[in-house]
Amino acid sequence: MAQVKKPEVEAAILEGAYDLFLRKGYSATSLAEIAASAGISTSNIYVYFPSKLKVLFALYDPWLRERIERLGEEVARHHEPERRLSLVLDTLWVRIPEENNGFANNLMQALSTASGEEQYSRDLLDWAEGRLSEMIRSCLPPGRAHLTDRSLLAHVFFMAFDGFAMNHKLQREPGRMDELIALMVGLLLGEPKAAAG
């Protein structure tokens, strides 16, 4: 007979896992620690989640979706294309990787250590790239809007996001990210002065 899932147990698992991932990171957190924090046995976690990766995705998916939607709202409040694009890139490459003690880094740890049997769904990435493409397209002059076709540019930006998420705790050169963002904004808007500056 299948066990009945209890919402309060699932919530306790997710709350404990979130706290552990924030403090220790995905790789250093075990299922046994997550179970102990929820007050259940390790085997009981499998009633709710088939793997530690699925526990992380249950946390990461709504977290990133909410953050990307909030970015969309922030971008909509600005009118100048340069400011809008700068906000998108600064949020994606600096702010999100630093938020919640570098929570985004947990996904990088998880994916880099996942076994071949663990299923990875591209649904979240595809959704995020689509939303990012919409934001970027809204900033570009009509003659450059094609740069967002097929979400390829957004994919490149998310691959850079992954790198910044992995390295968020490393000491950065002051001003380097500002220069990088200004360069990308200038290239996207077709403004060589901004790109060179």
PDB file of C-alpha atoms in Angstrom:
ATOM      1  CA  MET A   1       0.000   0.000   0.000  1.00  0.00           C
ATOM      2  CA  ALA A   2       1.324   3.446  -0.965  1.00  0.00           C
ATOM      3  CA  GLN A   3       2.071   5.897   1.797  1.00  0.00           C
ATOM      4  CA  VAL A   4      -0.082   8.993   2.015  1.00  0.00           C
ATOM      5  CA  LYS A   5       1.895  12.158   1.471  1.00  0.00           C
ATOM      6  CA  LYS A   6       1.441  14.746   4.184  1.00  0.00           C
ATOM      7  CA  PRO A   7       1.827  18.393   3.144  1.00  0.00           C
ATOM      8  CA  GLU A   8       3.422  19.312   6.470  1.00  0.00           C
ATOM      9  CA  VAL A   9       6.111  16.640   6.033  1.00  0.00           C
ATOM     10  CA  GLU A  10       6.875  17.797   2.500  1.00  0.00           C
ATOM     11  CA  ALA A  11       7.073  21.390   3.752  1.00  0.00           C
ATOM     12  CA  ALA A  12       9.440  20.317   6.564  1.00  0.00           C
ATOM     13  CA  ILE A  13      11.683  18.519   4.055  1.00  0.00           C
ATOM     14  CA  LEU A  14      11.849  21.589   1.823  1.00  0.00           C
ATOM     15  CA  GLU A  15      12.391  23.988   4.712  1.00  0.00           C
ATOM     16  CA  GLY A  16      15.210  21.865   6.131  1.00  0.00           C
ATOM     17  CA  ALA A  17      16.793  21.364   2.729  1.00  0.00           C
ATOM     18  CA  TYR A  18      16.671  25.067   1.936  1.00  0.00           C
ATOM     19  CA  ASP A  19      18.387  25.942   5.202  1.00  0.00           C
ATOM     20  CA  LEU A  20      21.070  23.301   4.658  1.00  0.00           C
ATOM     21  CA  PHE A  21      21.663  24.277   1.024  1.00  0.00           C
ATOM     22  CA  LEU A  22      22.041  27.920   2.060  1.00  0.00           C
ATOM     23  CA  ARG A  23      24.499  27.130   4.846  1.00  0.00           C
ATOM     24  CA  LYS A  24      26.456  24.193   3.453  1.00  0.00           C
ATOM     25  CA  GLY A  25      25.709  24.014  -0.257  1.00  0.00           C
ATOM     26  CA  TYR A  26      24.199  21.182  -2.249  1.00  0.00           C
ATOM     27  CA  SER A  27      27.297  19.001  -2.452  1.00  0.00           C
ATOM     28  CA  ALA A  28      27.998  19.085   1.295  1.00  0.00           C
ATOM     29  CA  THR A  29      24.386  18.365   2.256  1.00  0.00           C
ATOM     30  CA  SER A  30      23.246  14.766   2.575  1.00  0.00           C
ATOM     31  CA  LEU A  31      19.761  13.302   2.370  1.00  0.00           C
ATOM     32  CA  ALA A  32      20.257  12.037   5.920  1.00  0.00           C
ATOM     33  CA  GLU A  33      20.801  15.625   7.108  1.00  0.00           C
ATOM     34  CA  ILE A  34      17.721  16.796   5.239  1.00  0.00           C
ATOM     35  CA  ALA A  35      15.675  13.968   6.779  1.00  0.00           C
ATOM     36  CA  ALA A  36      16.979  14.746  10.272  1.00  0.00           C
ATOM     37  CA  SER A  37      16.089  18.414   9.872  1.00  0.00           C
ATOM     38  CA  ALA A  38      12.546  17.383   8.886  1.00  0.00           C
ATOM     39  CA  GLY A  39      12.267  14.874  11.730  1.00  0.00           C
ATOM     40  CA  ILE A  40      11.847  11.854   9.451  1.00  0.00           C
ATOM     41  CA  SER A  41      13.897   8.883   8.326  1.00  0.00           C
ATOM     42  CA  THR A  42      16.044   9.112   5.214  1.00  0.00           C
ATOM     43  CA  SER A  43      13.962   6.431   3.507  1.00  0.00           C
ATOM     44  CA  ASN A  44      10.842   8.514   4.147  1.00  0.00           C
ATOM     45  CA  ILE A  45      12.199  11.311   1.916  1.00  0.00           C
ATOM     46  CA  TYR A  46      11.760   8.979  -1.063  1.00  0.00           C
ATOM     47  CA  VAL A  47       8.008   9.001  -0.477  1.00  0.00           C
ATOM     48  CA  TYR A  48       8.137  12.694  -1.431  1.00  0.00           C
ATOM     49  CA  PHE A  49      11.165  13.085  -3.667  1.00  0.00           C
ATOM     50  CA  PRO A  50      13.016  10.493  -5.756  1.00  0.00           C
ATOM     51  CA  SER A  51      16.407  12.195  -5.245  1.00  0.00           C
ATOM     52  CA  LYS A  52      18.244  15.095  -3.645  1.00  0.00           C
ATOM     53  CA  LEU A  53      18.248  16.754  -7.077  1.00  0.00           C
ATOM     54  CA  LYS A  54      14.427  16.729  -7.097  1.00  0.00           C
ATOM     55  CA  VAL A  55      14.412  18.280  -3.621  1.00  0.00           C
ATOM     56  CA  LEU A  56      16.605  21.080  -4.927  1.00  0.00           C
ATOM     57  CA  PHE A  57      14.444  21.587  -8.018  1.00  0.00           C
ATOM     58  CA  ALA A  58      11.337  21.845  -5.839  1.00  0.00           C
ATOM     59  CA  LEU A  59      13.032  24.825  -4.188  1.00  0.00           C
ATOM     60  CA  TYR A  60      14.990  26.291  -7.082  1.00  0.00           C
ATOM     61  CA  ASP A  61      12.248  26.325  -9.723  1.00  0.00           C
ATOM     62  CA  PRO A  62       9.820  28.653  -7.892  1.00  0.00           C
ATOM     63  CA  TRP A  63      12.712  30.718  -6.529  1.00  0.00           C
ATOM     64  CA  LEU A  64      14.168  31.443  -9.980  1.00  0.00           C
ATOM     65  CA  ARG A  65      10.750  31.952 -11.623  1.00  0.00           C
ATOM     66  CA  GLU A  66       9.799  34.513  -8.979  1.00  0.00           C
ATOM     67  CA  ARG A  67      13.148  36.271  -9.367  1.00  0.00           C
ATOM     68  CA  ILE A  68      12.890  36.439 -13.166  1.00  0.00           C
ATOM     69  CA  GLU A  69       9.303  37.732 -12.976  1.00  0.00           C
ATOM     70  CA  ARG A  70      10.414  40.391 -10.493  1.00  0.00           C
ATOM     71  CA  LEU A  71      13.182  41.375 -12.916  1.00  0.00           C
ATOM     72  CA  GLY A  72      10.570  41.741 -15.666  1.00  0.00           C
ATOM     73  CA  GLU A  73       8.586  44.112 -13.440  1.00  0.00           C
ATOM     74  CA  GLU A  74      11.722  46.137 -12.665  1.00  0.00           C
ATOM     75  CA  VAL A  75      12.640  46.379 -16.359  1.00  0.00           C
ATOM     76  CA  ALA A  76       9.116  47.536 -17.259  1.00  0.00           C
ATOM     77  CA  ARG A  77       9.471  50.527 -14.926  1.00  0.00           C
ATOM     78  CA  HIS A  78      12.322  51.981 -16.999  1.00  0.00           C
ATOM     79  CA  HIS A  79      12.118  53.570 -20.440  1.00  0.00           C
ATOM     80  CA  GLU A  80      15.707  53.995 -21.570  1.00  0.00           C
ATOM     81  CA  PRO A  81      16.941  50.917 -23.489  1.00  0.00           C
ATOM     82  CA  GLU A  82      20.463  51.215 -22.074  1.00  0.00           C
ATOM     83  CA  ARG A  83      19.153  51.308 -18.492  1.00  0.00           C
ATOM     84  CA  ARG A  84      16.802  48.380 -19.123  1.00  0.00           C
ATOM     85  CA  LEU A  85      19.512  46.168 -20.628  1.00  0.00           C
ATOM     86  CA  SER A  86      21.972  47.104 -17.888  1.00  0.00           C
ATOM     87  CA  LEU A  87      19.383  46.116 -15.292  1.00  0.00           C
ATOM     88  CA  VAL A  88      18.781  42.751 -16.980  1.00  0.00           C
ATOM     89  CA  LEU A  89      22.470  41.894 -17.135  1.00  0.00           C
ATOM     90  CA  ASP A  90      23.318  43.241 -13.679  1.00  0.00           C
ATOM     91  CA  THR A  91      20.489  41.221 -12.154  1.00  0.00           C
ATOM     92  CA  LEU A  92      21.332  38.055 -14.062  1.00  0.00           C
ATOM     93  CA  TRP A  93      25.101  38.189 -13.645  1.00  0.00           C
ATOM     94  CA  VAL A  94      25.577  39.969 -10.298  1.00  0.00           C
ATOM     95  CA  ARG A  95      22.474  40.261  -8.137  1.00  0.00           C
ATOM     96  CA  ILE A  96      20.901  36.800  -8.532  1.00  0.00           C
ATOM     97  CA  PRO A  97      24.209  34.917  -8.113  1.00  0.00           C
ATOM     98  CA  GLU A  98      24.808  36.810  -4.844  1.00  0.00           C
ATOM     99  CA  GLU A  99      21.277  36.517  -3.421  1.00  0.00           C
ATOM    100  CA  ASN A 100      20.381  34.143  -0.613  1.00  0.00           C
ATOM    101  CA  ASN A 101      24.016  33.381   0.171  1.00  0.00           C
ATOM    102  CA  GLY A 102      24.632  32.323  -3.416  1.00  0.00           C
ATOM    103  CA  PHE A 103      21.647  29.967  -3.612  1.00  0.00           C
ATOM    104  CA  ALA A 104      21.972  29.760  -7.418  1.00  0.00           C
ATOM    105  CA  ASN A 105      25.313  28.022  -6.943  1.00  0.00           C
ATOM    106  CA  ASN A 106      23.455  24.992  -5.561  1.00  0.00           C
ATOM    107  CA  LEU A 107      22.072  24.175  -8.993  1.00  0.00           C
ATOM    108  CA  MET A 108      25.546  24.335 -10.513  1.00  0.00           C
ATOM    109  CA  GLN A 109      26.787  21.942  -7.830  1.00  0.00           C
ATOM    110  CA  ALA A 110      23.832  19.630  -8.376  1.00  0.00           C
ATOM    111  CA  LEU A 111      24.128  19.452 -12.146  1.00  0.00           C
ATOM    112  CA  SER A 112      27.888  19.005 -12.091  1.00  0.00           C
ATOM    113  CA  THR A 113      27.561  16.008  -9.758  1.00  0.00           C
ATOM    114  CA  ALA A 114      24.355  14.463 -11.131  1.00  0.00           C
ATOM    115  CA  SER A 115      24.484  10.843 -12.188  1.00  0.00           C
ATOM    116  CA  GLY A 116      23.300   9.638 -15.570  1.00  0.00           C
ATOM    117  CA  GLU A 117      20.187   8.149 -13.983  1.00  0.00           C
ATOM    118  CA  GLU A 118      18.981  11.456 -12.565  1.00  0.00           C
ATOM    119  CA  GLN A 119      16.568  13.160 -14.909  1.00  0.00           C
ATOM    120  CA  TYR A 120      17.171  16.808 -15.715  1.00  0.00           C
ATOM    121  CA  SER A 121      14.308  18.729 -17.230  1.00  0.00           C
ATOM    122  CA  ARG A 122      15.032  21.788 -19.375  1.00  0.00           C
ATOM    123  CA  ASP A 123      11.588  23.240 -18.637  1.00  0.00           C
ATOM    124  CA  LEU A 124      12.845  25.881 -16.209  1.00  0.00           C
ATOM    125  CA  LEU A 125      15.784  26.868 -18.422  1.00  0.00           C
ATOM    126  CA  ASP A 126      13.561  27.078 -21.511  1.00  0.00           C
ATOM    127  CA  TRP A 127      11.018  29.212 -19.643  1.00  0.00           C
ATOM    128  CA  ALA A 128      13.702  31.511 -18.201  1.00  0.00           C
ATOM    129  CA  GLU A 129      15.401  31.928 -21.578  1.00  0.00           C
ATOM    130  CA  GLY A 130      12.057  32.780 -23.163  1.00  0.00           C
ATOM    131  CA  ARG A 131      11.308  35.436 -20.536  1.00  0.00           C
ATOM    132  CA  LEU A 132      14.816  36.856 -20.803  1.00  0.00           C
ATOM    133  CA  SER A 133      14.537  36.987 -24.596  1.00  0.00           C
ATOM    134  CA  GLU A 134      11.297  38.984 -24.262  1.00  0.00           C
ATOM    135  CA  MET A 135      12.987  41.464 -21.930  1.00  0.00           C
ATOM    136  CA  ILE A 136      16.014  41.887 -24.172  1.00  0.00           C
ATOM    137  CA  ARG A 137      13.877  42.212 -27.322  1.00  0.00           C
ATOM    138  CA  SER A 138      11.886  45.010 -25.659  1.00  0.00           C
ATOM    139  CA  CYS A 139      15.141  46.970 -25.235  1.00  0.00           C
ATOM    140  CA  LEU A 140      16.592  46.579 -28.710  1.00  0.00           C
ATOM    141  CA  PRO A 141      16.051  48.844 -31.713  1.00  0.00           C
ATOM    142  CA  PRO A 142      13.809  47.180 -34.327  1.00  0.00           C
ATOM    143  CA  GLY A 143      16.738  46.419 -36.610  1.00  0.00           C
ATOM    144  CA  ARG A 144      18.465  44.434 -33.856  1.00  0.00           C
ATOM    145  CA  ALA A 145      15.469  42.577 -32.379  1.00  0.00           C
ATOM    146  CA  HIS A 146      16.364  39.513 -34.466  1.00  0.00           C
ATOM    147  CA  LEU A 147      19.278  38.946 -32.063  1.00  0.00           C
ATOM    148  CA  THR A 148      16.789  37.394 -29.646  1.00  0.00           C
ATOM    149  CA  ASP A 149      15.425  34.857 -32.158  1.00  0.00           C
ATOM    150  CA  ARG A 150      15.276  31.275 -30.890  1.00  0.00           C
ATOM    151  CA  SER A 151      16.484  32.469 -27.458  1.00  0.00           C
ATOM    152  CA  LEU A 152      20.101  31.852 -28.469  1.00  0.00           C
ATOM    153  CA  LEU A 153      21.340  35.096 -26.942  1.00  0.00           C
ATOM    154  CA  ALA A 154      19.455  34.376 -23.718  1.00  0.00           C
ATOM    155  CA  HIS A 155      21.052  30.936 -23.677  1.00  0.00           C
ATOM    156  CA  VAL A 156      24.512  32.491 -23.864  1.00  0.00           C
ATOM    157  CA  PHE A 157      23.569  34.882 -21.059  1.00  0.00           C
ATOM    158  CA  PHE A 158      22.375  31.971 -18.903  1.00  0.00           C
ATOM    159  CA  MET A 159      25.582  30.061 -19.529  1.00  0.00           C
ATOM    160  CA  ALA A 160      27.437  33.156 -18.295  1.00  0.00           C
ATOM    161  CA  PHE A 161      25.017  33.270 -15.338  1.00  0.00           C
ATOM    162  CA  ASP A 162      26.048  29.711 -14.466  1.00  0.00           C
ATOM    163  CA  GLY A 163      29.686  30.754 -14.388  1.00  0.00           C
ATOM    164  CA  PHE A 164      28.987  33.820 -12.260  1.00  0.00           C
ATOM    165  CA  ALA A 165      26.847  31.708  -9.901  1.00  0.00           C
ATOM    166  CA  MET A 166      29.699  29.223  -9.478  1.00  0.00           C
ATOM    167  CA  ASN A 167      32.210  31.975  -8.802  1.00  0.00           C
ATOM    168  CA  HIS A 168      30.082  34.400  -6.793  1.00  0.00           C
ATOM    169  CA  LYS A 169      32.277  34.126  -3.689  1.00  0.00           C
ATOM    170  CA  LEU A 170      35.550  34.706  -5.470  1.00  0.00           C
ATOM    171  CA  GLN A 171      37.081  38.123  -5.102  1.00  0.00           C
ATOM    172  CA  ARG A 172      36.277  40.190  -8.150  1.00  0.00           C
ATOM    173  CA  GLU A 173      38.098  43.175  -9.516  1.00  0.00           C
ATOM    174  CA  PRO A 174      36.156  46.313  -8.571  1.00  0.00           C
ATOM    175  CA  GLY A 175      34.324  47.749 -11.559  1.00  0.00           C
ATOM    176  CA  ARG A 176      35.005  44.773 -13.826  1.00  0.00           C
ATOM    177  CA  MET A 177      31.374  43.659 -13.949  1.00  0.00           C
ATOM    178  CA  ASP A 178      30.266  47.225 -14.678  1.00  0.00           C
ATOM    179  CA  GLU A 179      32.678  47.296 -17.623  1.00  0.00           C
ATOM    180  CA  LEU A 180      31.472  43.918 -18.873  1.00  0.00           C
ATOM    181  CA  ILE A 181      27.831  44.952 -18.655  1.00  0.00           C
ATOM    182  CA  ALA A 182      28.539  48.281 -20.415  1.00  0.00           C
ATOM    183  CA  LEU A 183      30.366  46.378 -23.159  1.00  0.00           C
ATOM    184  CA  MET A 184      27.454  43.962 -23.705  1.00  0.00           C
ATOM    185  CA  VAL A 185      24.870  46.747 -23.640  1.00  0.00           C
ATOM    186  CA  GLY A 186      26.847  48.713 -26.231  1.00  0.00           C
ATOM    187  CA  LEU A 187      27.235  45.664 -28.459  1.00  0.00           C
ATOM    188  CA  LEU A 188      23.542  44.804 -28.267  1.00  0.00           C
ATOM    189  CA  LEU A 189      22.357  48.346 -28.906  1.00  0.00           C
ATOM    190  CA  GLY A 190      24.914  48.821 -31.683  1.00  0.00           C
ATOM    191  CA  GLU A 191      26.553  51.750 -29.968  1.00  0.00           C
ATOM    192  CA  PRO A 192      30.332  51.427 -30.359  1.00  0.00           C
ATOM    193  CA  LYS A 193      31.045  54.250 -27.887  1.00  0.00           C
ATOM    194  CA  ALA A 194      29.205  52.467 -25.099  1.00  0.00           C
ATOM    195  CA  ALA A 195      30.863  49.187 -26.055  1.00  0.00           C
ATOM    196  CA  ALA A 196      34.337  50.750 -26.012  1.00  0.00           C
ATOM    197  CA  GLY A 197      33.726  52.626 -22.746  1.00  0.00           C
TER     198      GLY A 197
END
